[in-house]
Amino acid sequence: MGILDLFSKQGRTERARAGNIKGAVNKWAQSADRFRNLQALRDDGSEEAIYGLLRRFGMMYDKTIEDEQEKDWVFEVLVEKGPTILPSLKKYLVAAESISWPLRLLDKVADREAELATLKDILERHEPGYERDPTKKIQLLNHLGGLKDKSVPPLVAPYLADMDEGVRYAAVEALVRQGDEAAGAGPLLDQLTKAEEDSLRIRLQIAEGFAELGWTVPADRREAVLKFLPEAFKLAPAKGDGKVEKKPPPKD
């Protein structure tokens, strides 16, 4: 076989792969046709083919049941391939606008150390501040909230200062879910007592978290907390360190 034959074979392979990727994300095609393209990408197994499979998560098909079936199939195929897909998966996490499916996949194929390292890298590309579409930040924070690890609170806390209320809420929720009083109570009290925080649901979520977790409000922060504590909560005892409690419902 000559050198021209080798290049020709490589070219045919690349053209076939490109065609399968195009077909796999064609929302106007029939589901059966897309499945053939997806199966070909599975059998190809190259990084480019894996990336093409991942792109199926970013396409929404009008027929909801078939859309879900295809995504479930891709998910299971990629889980079976294991950690070998991580380079393509990280590349997709960087590029995609919505990453709920890829985050679930990351949790399946990476060990905790690799998962946290990947999330940290992606999060650093979406720093606190203005972002036209904050969906990706919110998805990252929600995912981090479900990972019980001492490295999570320092990653999440800076997003309490984000411009988007939904991002700040996701950061509060993630810190509460961690249940780490030493790492989370201080930043959450800062947010609760921040005059610039105009979201009642954020203050409610912080108060709810303190009440459910039994976290203590230090005596030197009592006055500031009482100023901003939502009406449905109280701070007990009357003096010194205290805990946030829900007020009893009014009697009829």
PDB file of C-alpha atoms in Angstrom:
ATOM      1  CA  MET A   1       0.000   0.000   0.000  1.00  0.00           C
ATOM      2  CA  GLY A   2       1.474   3.356  -1.035  1.00  0.00           C
ATOM      3  CA  ILE A   3       1.518   6.606   0.875  1.00  0.00           C
ATOM      4  CA  LEU A   4      -1.287   8.029  -1.267  1.00  0.00           C
ATOM      5  CA  ASP A   5      -3.476   5.045  -0.412  1.00  0.00           C
ATOM      6  CA  LEU A   6      -2.875   5.646   3.303  1.00  0.00           C
ATOM      7  CA  PHE A   7      -3.854   9.299   3.049  1.00  0.00           C
ATOM      8  CA  SER A   8      -6.869   8.390   0.991  1.00  0.00           C
ATOM      9  CA  LYS A   9      -8.041   5.888   3.611  1.00  0.00           C
ATOM     10  CA  GLN A  10      -7.526   8.436   6.399  1.00  0.00           C
ATOM     11  CA  GLY A  11      -9.437  11.020   4.413  1.00  0.00           C
ATOM     12  CA  ARG A  12     -12.369   8.646   3.878  1.00  0.00           C
ATOM     13  CA  THR A  13     -12.431   7.837   7.600  1.00  0.00           C
ATOM     14  CA  GLU A  14     -12.455  11.498   8.544  1.00  0.00           C
ATOM     15  CA  ARG A  15     -15.181  12.323   6.032  1.00  0.00           C
ATOM     16  CA  ALA A  16     -17.311   9.437   7.288  1.00  0.00           C
ATOM     17  CA  ARG A  17     -16.809  10.580  10.887  1.00  0.00           C
ATOM     18  CA  ALA A  18     -17.730  14.157  10.041  1.00  0.00           C
ATOM     19  CA  GLY A  19     -20.875  12.917   8.287  1.00  0.00           C
ATOM     20  CA  ASN A  20     -21.863  10.797  11.270  1.00  0.00           C
ATOM     21  CA  ILE A  21     -21.365  13.702  13.663  1.00  0.00           C
ATOM     22  CA  LYS A  22     -23.461  15.952  11.443  1.00  0.00           C
ATOM     23  CA  GLY A  23     -26.191  13.322  11.268  1.00  0.00           C
ATOM     24  CA  ALA A  24     -26.096  12.639  15.020  1.00  0.00           C
ATOM     25  CA  VAL A  25     -27.046  16.243  15.823  1.00  0.00           C
ATOM     26  CA  ASN A  26     -29.481  16.823  12.954  1.00  0.00           C
ATOM     27  CA  LYS A  27     -32.768  17.614  14.681  1.00  0.00           C
ATOM     28  CA  TRP A  28     -34.669  17.346  11.382  1.00  0.00           C
ATOM     29  CA  ALA A  29     -33.605  13.743  10.741  1.00  0.00           C
ATOM     30  CA  GLN A  30     -35.616  10.686  11.754  1.00  0.00           C
ATOM     31  CA  SER A  31     -34.621   9.118  15.070  1.00  0.00           C
ATOM     32  CA  ALA A  32     -33.664   5.827  13.372  1.00  0.00           C
ATOM     33  CA  ASP A  33     -31.265   7.671  11.066  1.00  0.00           C
ATOM     34  CA  ARG A  34     -29.670   9.488  13.984  1.00  0.00           C
ATOM     35  CA  PHE A  35     -29.250   6.197  15.845  1.00  0.00           C
ATOM     36  CA  ARG A  36     -27.280   4.790  12.906  1.00  0.00           C
ATOM     37  CA  ASN A  37     -24.967   7.790  13.068  1.00  0.00           C
ATOM     38  CA  LEU A  38     -24.631   7.480  16.843  1.00  0.00           C
ATOM     39  CA  GLN A  39     -23.825   3.778  16.582  1.00  0.00           C
ATOM     40  CA  ALA A  40     -21.160   4.495  13.976  1.00  0.00           C
ATOM     41  CA  LEU A  41     -19.563   7.057  16.298  1.00  0.00           C
ATOM     42  CA  ARG A  42     -19.640   4.536  19.141  1.00  0.00           C
ATOM     43  CA  ASP A  43     -17.881   1.972  16.975  1.00  0.00           C
ATOM     44  CA  ASP A  44     -15.348   4.577  15.780  1.00  0.00           C
ATOM     45  CA  GLY A  45     -14.320   5.327  19.386  1.00  0.00           C
ATOM     46  CA  SER A  46     -11.836   8.108  18.543  1.00  0.00           C
ATOM     47  CA  GLU A  47     -11.704  11.314  20.606  1.00  0.00           C
ATOM     48  CA  GLU A  48     -13.430  13.157  17.761  1.00  0.00           C
ATOM     49  CA  ALA A  49     -16.177  10.531  17.625  1.00  0.00           C
ATOM     50  CA  ILE A  50     -16.673  10.660  21.396  1.00  0.00           C
ATOM     51  CA  TYR A  51     -16.936  14.431  21.182  1.00  0.00           C
ATOM     52  CA  GLY A  52     -19.544  13.972  18.463  1.00  0.00           C
ATOM     53  CA  LEU A  53     -21.560  11.681  20.739  1.00  0.00           C
ATOM     54  CA  LEU A  54     -21.343  14.263  23.509  1.00  0.00           C
ATOM     55  CA  ARG A  55     -22.737  16.906  21.172  1.00  0.00           C
ATOM     56  CA  ARG A  56     -26.004  14.934  21.081  1.00  0.00           C
ATOM     57  CA  PHE A  57     -26.657  16.178  24.638  1.00  0.00           C
ATOM     58  CA  GLY A  58     -26.735  19.738  23.320  1.00  0.00           C
ATOM     59  CA  MET A  59     -29.381  19.061  20.667  1.00  0.00           C
ATOM     60  CA  MET A  60     -33.084  19.106  21.554  1.00  0.00           C
ATOM     61  CA  TYR A  61     -35.365  16.935  19.414  1.00  0.00           C
ATOM     62  CA  ASP A  62     -39.002  17.990  19.120  1.00  0.00           C
ATOM     63  CA  LYS A  63     -40.283  14.533  20.051  1.00  0.00           C
ATOM     64  CA  THR A  64     -39.555  14.456  23.776  1.00  0.00           C
ATOM     65  CA  ILE A  65     -39.682  10.691  24.355  1.00  0.00           C
ATOM     66  CA  GLU A  66     -37.346   9.908  21.463  1.00  0.00           C
ATOM     67  CA  ASP A  67     -35.038  12.747  22.487  1.00  0.00           C
ATOM     68  CA  GLU A  68     -34.740  11.274  25.978  1.00  0.00           C
ATOM     69  CA  GLN A  69     -34.223   7.751  24.641  1.00  0.00           C
ATOM     70  CA  GLU A  70     -31.373   8.852  22.404  1.00  0.00           C
ATOM     71  CA  LYS A  71     -29.667  10.779  25.184  1.00  0.00           C
ATOM     72  CA  ASP A  72     -30.072   7.852  27.583  1.00  0.00           C
ATOM     73  CA  TRP A  73     -28.493   5.562  24.984  1.00  0.00           C
ATOM     74  CA  VAL A  74     -25.526   7.914  24.466  1.00  0.00           C
ATOM     75  CA  PHE A  75     -25.115   8.250  28.223  1.00  0.00           C
ATOM     76  CA  GLU A  76     -24.941   4.484  28.760  1.00  0.00           C
ATOM     77  CA  VAL A  77     -22.545   3.996  25.833  1.00  0.00           C
ATOM     78  CA  LEU A  78     -20.181   6.619  27.217  1.00  0.00           C
ATOM     79  CA  VAL A  79     -20.384   5.267  30.769  1.00  0.00           C
ATOM     80  CA  GLU A  80     -19.285   1.880  29.428  1.00  0.00           C
ATOM     81  CA  LYS A  81     -16.225   3.478  27.845  1.00  0.00           C
ATOM     82  CA  GLY A  82     -15.152   4.753  31.269  1.00  0.00           C
ATOM     83  CA  PRO A  83     -12.283   7.185  31.965  1.00  0.00           C
ATOM     84  CA  THR A  84     -11.028   6.966  28.370  1.00  0.00           C
ATOM     85  CA  ILE A  85     -13.646   9.582  27.424  1.00  0.00           C
ATOM     86  CA  LEU A  86     -12.361  12.208  29.893  1.00  0.00           C
ATOM     87  CA  PRO A  87     -10.330  14.284  27.368  1.00  0.00           C
ATOM     88  CA  SER A  88     -13.349  14.613  25.065  1.00  0.00           C
ATOM     89  CA  LEU A  89     -15.698  15.146  28.004  1.00  0.00           C
ATOM     90  CA  LYS A  90     -13.612  17.975  29.430  1.00  0.00           C
ATOM     91  CA  LYS A  91     -13.416  19.599  26.005  1.00  0.00           C
ATOM     92  CA  TYR A  92     -17.207  19.427  25.737  1.00  0.00           C
ATOM     93  CA  LEU A  93     -17.745  20.789  29.246  1.00  0.00           C
ATOM     94  CA  VAL A  94     -15.668  23.814  28.277  1.00  0.00           C
ATOM     95  CA  ALA A  95     -17.511  24.426  25.011  1.00  0.00           C
ATOM     96  CA  ALA A  96     -21.144  23.565  25.794  1.00  0.00           C
ATOM     97  CA  GLU A  97     -23.691  26.089  27.039  1.00  0.00           C
ATOM     98  CA  SER A  98     -25.740  23.583  29.042  1.00  0.00           C
ATOM     99  CA  ILE A  99     -23.932  20.750  30.826  1.00  0.00           C
ATOM    100  CA  SER A 100     -26.387  18.853  33.033  1.00  0.00           C
ATOM    101  CA  TRP A 101     -25.980  15.552  31.136  1.00  0.00           C
ATOM    102  CA  PRO A 102     -22.174  15.817  30.851  1.00  0.00           C
ATOM    103  CA  LEU A 103     -21.899  16.563  34.572  1.00  0.00           C
ATOM    104  CA  ARG A 104     -23.823  13.386  35.362  1.00  0.00           C
ATOM    105  CA  LEU A 105     -21.494  11.547  33.028  1.00  0.00           C
ATOM    106  CA  LEU A 106     -18.402  13.027  34.691  1.00  0.00           C
ATOM    107  CA  ASP A 107     -19.649  11.740  38.025  1.00  0.00           C
ATOM    108  CA  LYS A 108     -19.855   8.221  36.572  1.00  0.00           C
ATOM    109  CA  VAL A 109     -16.527   7.956  34.736  1.00  0.00           C
ATOM    110  CA  ALA A 110     -14.098   9.996  36.889  1.00  0.00           C
ATOM    111  CA  ASP A 111     -12.826   9.351  40.390  1.00  0.00           C
ATOM    112  CA  ARG A 112     -13.489  12.109  42.939  1.00  0.00           C
ATOM    113  CA  GLU A 113     -10.070  13.735  42.567  1.00  0.00           C
ATOM    114  CA  ALA A 114     -10.329  13.924  38.782  1.00  0.00           C
ATOM    115  CA  GLU A 115     -13.940  15.094  38.958  1.00  0.00           C
ATOM    116  CA  LEU A 116     -13.141  17.966  41.326  1.00  0.00           C
ATOM    117  CA  ALA A 117     -10.088  18.980  39.318  1.00  0.00           C
ATOM    118  CA  THR A 118     -12.183  19.121  36.148  1.00  0.00           C
ATOM    119  CA  LEU A 119     -14.960  21.105  37.831  1.00  0.00           C
ATOM    120  CA  LYS A 120     -12.442  23.557  39.281  1.00  0.00           C
ATOM    121  CA  ASP A 121     -10.948  24.125  35.844  1.00  0.00           C
ATOM    122  CA  ILE A 122     -14.340  24.690  34.221  1.00  0.00           C
ATOM    123  CA  LEU A 123     -15.479  26.989  37.028  1.00  0.00           C
ATOM    124  CA  GLU A 124     -12.368  29.139  36.655  1.00  0.00           C
ATOM    125  CA  ARG A 125     -13.542  29.913  33.126  1.00  0.00           C
ATOM    126  CA  HIS A 126     -16.795  31.317  34.558  1.00  0.00           C
ATOM    127  CA  GLU A 127     -15.700  33.602  37.362  1.00  0.00           C
ATOM    128  CA  PRO A 128     -18.160  35.506  39.585  1.00  0.00           C
ATOM    129  CA  GLY A 129     -19.502  38.538  37.769  1.00  0.00           C
ATOM    130  CA  TYR A 130     -21.694  39.339  34.808  1.00  0.00           C
ATOM    131  CA  GLU A 131     -22.360  36.603  32.282  1.00  0.00           C
ATOM    132  CA  ARG A 132     -25.014  36.866  29.597  1.00  0.00           C
ATOM    133  CA  ASP A 133     -26.289  33.353  30.288  1.00  0.00           C
ATOM    134  CA  PRO A 134     -25.530  32.115  33.833  1.00  0.00           C
ATOM    135  CA  THR A 135     -27.008  28.635  33.241  1.00  0.00           C
ATOM    136  CA  LYS A 136     -23.628  26.940  33.136  1.00  0.00           C
ATOM    137  CA  LYS A 137     -22.480  28.496  36.425  1.00  0.00           C
ATOM    138  CA  ILE A 138     -25.707  27.439  38.115  1.00  0.00           C
ATOM    139  CA  GLN A 139     -25.348  23.860  36.845  1.00  0.00           C
ATOM    140  CA  LEU A 140     -21.744  23.696  38.064  1.00  0.00           C
ATOM    141  CA  LEU A 141     -22.665  25.010  41.513  1.00  0.00           C
ATOM    142  CA  ASN A 142     -25.621  22.642  41.814  1.00  0.00           C
ATOM    143  CA  HIS A 143     -23.383  19.706  40.926  1.00  0.00           C
ATOM    144  CA  LEU A 144     -20.668  20.769  43.371  1.00  0.00           C
ATOM    145  CA  GLY A 145     -23.254  21.050  46.127  1.00  0.00           C
ATOM    146  CA  GLY A 146     -23.902  17.330  45.842  1.00  0.00           C
ATOM    147  CA  LEU A 147     -20.242  16.398  46.287  1.00  0.00           C
ATOM    148  CA  LYS A 148     -19.359  16.225  49.980  1.00  0.00           C
ATOM    149  CA  ASP A 149     -15.731  17.322  50.017  1.00  0.00           C
ATOM    150  CA  LYS A 150     -13.729  19.881  51.974  1.00  0.00           C
ATOM    151  CA  SER A 151     -12.541  21.494  48.744  1.00  0.00           C
ATOM    152  CA  VAL A 152     -16.088  22.418  47.665  1.00  0.00           C
ATOM    153  CA  PRO A 153     -16.926  25.385  49.979  1.00  0.00           C
ATOM    154  CA  PRO A 154     -13.870  27.451  48.900  1.00  0.00           C
ATOM    155  CA  LEU A 155     -14.852  26.900  45.263  1.00  0.00           C
ATOM    156  CA  VAL A 156     -18.479  27.857  45.828  1.00  0.00           C
ATOM    157  CA  ALA A 157     -18.288  30.774  48.306  1.00  0.00           C
ATOM    158  CA  PRO A 158     -16.988  33.415  45.837  1.00  0.00           C
ATOM    159  CA  TYR A 159     -20.200  33.036  43.814  1.00  0.00           C
ATOM    160  CA  LEU A 160     -22.185  34.558  46.661  1.00  0.00           C
ATOM    161  CA  ALA A 161     -20.972  37.844  45.140  1.00  0.00           C
ATOM    162  CA  ASP A 162     -22.185  37.064  41.605  1.00  0.00           C
ATOM    163  CA  MET A 163     -24.383  39.610  39.855  1.00  0.00           C
ATOM    164  CA  ASP A 164     -27.032  37.019  39.014  1.00  0.00           C
ATOM    165  CA  GLU A 165     -29.524  36.156  41.759  1.00  0.00           C
ATOM    166  CA  GLY A 166     -29.876  32.593  40.491  1.00  0.00           C
ATOM    167  CA  VAL A 167     -26.130  32.028  40.753  1.00  0.00           C
ATOM    168  CA  ARG A 168     -26.033  33.451  44.291  1.00  0.00           C
ATOM    169  CA  TYR A 169     -28.938  31.217  45.282  1.00  0.00           C
ATOM    170  CA  ALA A 170     -27.175  28.154  43.844  1.00  0.00           C
ATOM    171  CA  ALA A 171     -24.051  29.068  45.832  1.00  0.00           C
ATOM    172  CA  VAL A 172     -26.070  29.383  49.055  1.00  0.00           C
ATOM    173  CA  GLU A 173     -27.772  26.051  48.402  1.00  0.00           C
ATOM    174  CA  ALA A 174     -24.435  24.351  47.690  1.00  0.00           C
ATOM    175  CA  LEU A 175     -22.888  25.615  50.937  1.00  0.00           C
ATOM    176  CA  VAL A 176     -25.921  24.501  52.934  1.00  0.00           C
ATOM    177  CA  ARG A 177     -25.857  21.055  51.312  1.00  0.00           C
ATOM    178  CA  GLN A 178     -22.211  20.641  52.267  1.00  0.00           C
ATOM    179  CA  GLY A 179     -23.208  20.899  55.940  1.00  0.00           C
ATOM    180  CA  ASP A 180     -19.735  22.187  56.851  1.00  0.00           C
ATOM    181  CA  GLU A 181     -20.339  24.826  59.512  1.00  0.00           C
ATOM    182  CA  ALA A 182     -16.690  25.828  59.826  1.00  0.00           C
ATOM    183  CA  ALA A 183     -16.434  26.560  56.103  1.00  0.00           C
ATOM    184  CA  GLY A 184     -19.964  27.702  55.298  1.00  0.00           C
ATOM    185  CA  ALA A 185     -21.457  29.597  58.239  1.00  0.00           C
ATOM    186  CA  GLY A 186     -19.246  32.690  57.963  1.00  0.00           C
ATOM    187  CA  PRO A 187     -19.796  33.369  54.234  1.00  0.00           C
ATOM    188  CA  LEU A 188     -23.521  32.707  54.592  1.00  0.00           C
ATOM    189  CA  LEU A 189     -23.877  35.090  57.540  1.00  0.00           C
ATOM    190  CA  ASP A 190     -21.979  37.703  55.526  1.00  0.00           C
ATOM    191  CA  GLN A 191     -24.497  37.267  52.719  1.00  0.00           C
ATOM    192  CA  LEU A 192     -27.503  37.307  55.049  1.00  0.00           C
ATOM    193  CA  THR A 193     -26.413  40.606  56.595  1.00  0.00           C
ATOM    194  CA  LYS A 194     -25.250  42.269  53.382  1.00  0.00           C
ATOM    195  CA  ALA A 195     -27.362  45.360  52.768  1.00  0.00           C
ATOM    196  CA  GLU A 196     -26.842  45.019  49.002  1.00  0.00           C
ATOM    197  CA  GLU A 197     -28.495  41.577  48.940  1.00  0.00           C
ATOM    198  CA  ASP A 198     -31.994  42.299  47.643  1.00  0.00           C
ATOM    199  CA  SER A 199     -33.233  38.719  47.322  1.00  0.00           C
ATOM    200  CA  LEU A 200     -35.666  37.552  49.991  1.00  0.00           C
ATOM    201  CA  ARG A 201     -35.474  33.951  48.805  1.00  0.00           C
ATOM    202  CA  ILE A 202     -31.720  33.966  49.375  1.00  0.00           C
ATOM    203  CA  ARG A 203     -32.166  35.228  52.943  1.00  0.00           C
ATOM    204  CA  LEU A 204     -34.898  32.635  53.458  1.00  0.00           C
ATOM    205  CA  GLN A 205     -32.637  29.855  52.155  1.00  0.00           C
ATOM    206  CA  ILE A 206     -29.813  30.917  54.479  1.00  0.00           C
ATOM    207  CA  ALA A 207     -32.132  31.097  57.491  1.00  0.00           C
ATOM    208  CA  GLU A 208     -33.675  27.737  56.589  1.00  0.00           C
ATOM    209  CA  GLY A 209     -30.229  26.187  56.294  1.00  0.00           C
ATOM    210  CA  PHE A 210     -29.083  27.487  59.681  1.00  0.00           C
ATOM    211  CA  ALA A 211     -32.304  26.273  61.314  1.00  0.00           C
ATOM    212  CA  GLU A 212     -32.174  22.789  59.770  1.00  0.00           C
ATOM    213  CA  LEU A 213     -28.455  22.278  60.424  1.00  0.00           C
ATOM    214  CA  GLY A 214     -28.480  23.786  63.916  1.00  0.00           C
ATOM    215  CA  TRP A 215     -25.626  26.158  63.111  1.00  0.00           C
ATOM    216  CA  THR A 216     -24.779  28.813  65.689  1.00  0.00           C
ATOM    217  CA  VAL A 217     -24.876  32.583  65.216  1.00  0.00           C
ATOM    218  CA  PRO A 218     -22.034  34.150  67.254  1.00  0.00           C
ATOM    219  CA  ALA A 219     -23.001  36.786  69.805  1.00  0.00           C
ATOM    220  CA  ASP A 220     -21.066  39.496  67.974  1.00  0.00           C
ATOM    221  CA  ARG A 221     -23.200  38.946  64.870  1.00  0.00           C
ATOM    222  CA  ARG A 222     -26.522  38.724  66.630  1.00  0.00           C
ATOM    223  CA  GLU A 223     -27.603  42.323  66.091  1.00  0.00           C
ATOM    224  CA  ALA A 224     -26.798  42.290  62.370  1.00  0.00           C
ATOM    225  CA  VAL A 225     -28.545  38.951  61.861  1.00  0.00           C
ATOM    226  CA  LEU A 226     -31.695  40.140  63.638  1.00  0.00           C
ATOM    227  CA  LYS A 227     -31.808  43.166  61.327  1.00  0.00           C
ATOM    228  CA  PHE A 228     -32.007  40.995  58.205  1.00  0.00           C
ATOM    229  CA  LEU A 229     -33.528  37.735  59.453  1.00  0.00           C
ATOM    230  CA  PRO A 230     -36.764  36.943  57.563  1.00  0.00           C
ATOM    231  CA  GLU A 231     -39.999  37.344  59.501  1.00  0.00           C
ATOM    232  CA  ALA A 232     -40.681  33.594  59.678  1.00  0.00           C
ATOM    233  CA  PHE A 233     -37.563  32.996  61.809  1.00  0.00           C
ATOM    234  CA  LYS A 234     -36.248  33.983  65.217  1.00  0.00           C
ATOM    235  CA  LEU A 235     -32.902  33.894  66.964  1.00  0.00           C
ATOM    236  CA  ALA A 236     -32.645  32.116  70.300  1.00  0.00           C
ATOM    237  CA  PRO A 237     -31.634  32.483  73.079  1.00  0.00           C
ATOM    238  CA  ALA A 238     -32.157  36.142  73.862  1.00  0.00           C
ATOM    239  CA  LYS A 239     -28.461  36.793  74.555  1.00  0.00           C
ATOM    240  CA  GLY A 240     -25.074  35.370  73.561  1.00  0.00           C
ATOM    241  CA  ASP A 241     -24.560  32.773  70.836  1.00  0.00           C
ATOM    242  CA  GLY A 242     -27.838  31.511  69.435  1.00  0.00           C
ATOM    243  CA  LYS A 243     -29.452  29.395  66.809  1.00  0.00           C
ATOM    244  CA  VAL A 244     -31.915  30.319  64.098  1.00  0.00           C
ATOM    245  CA  GLU A 245     -35.332  28.783  64.642  1.00  0.00           C
ATOM    246  CA  LYS A 246     -38.587  28.801  62.787  1.00  0.00           C
ATOM    247  CA  LYS A 247     -41.346  30.713  64.521  1.00  0.00           C
ATOM    248  CA  PRO A 248     -44.400  28.607  65.395  1.00  0.00           C
ATOM    249  CA  PRO A 249     -47.362  29.101  63.097  1.00  0.00           C
ATOM    250  CA  PRO A 250     -49.933  31.655  64.316  1.00  0.00           C
ATOM    251  CA  LYS A 251     -52.841  30.242  66.298  1.00  0.00           C
ATOM    252  CA  ASP A 252     -56.285  30.389  64.770  1.00  0.00           C
TER     253      ASP A 252
END
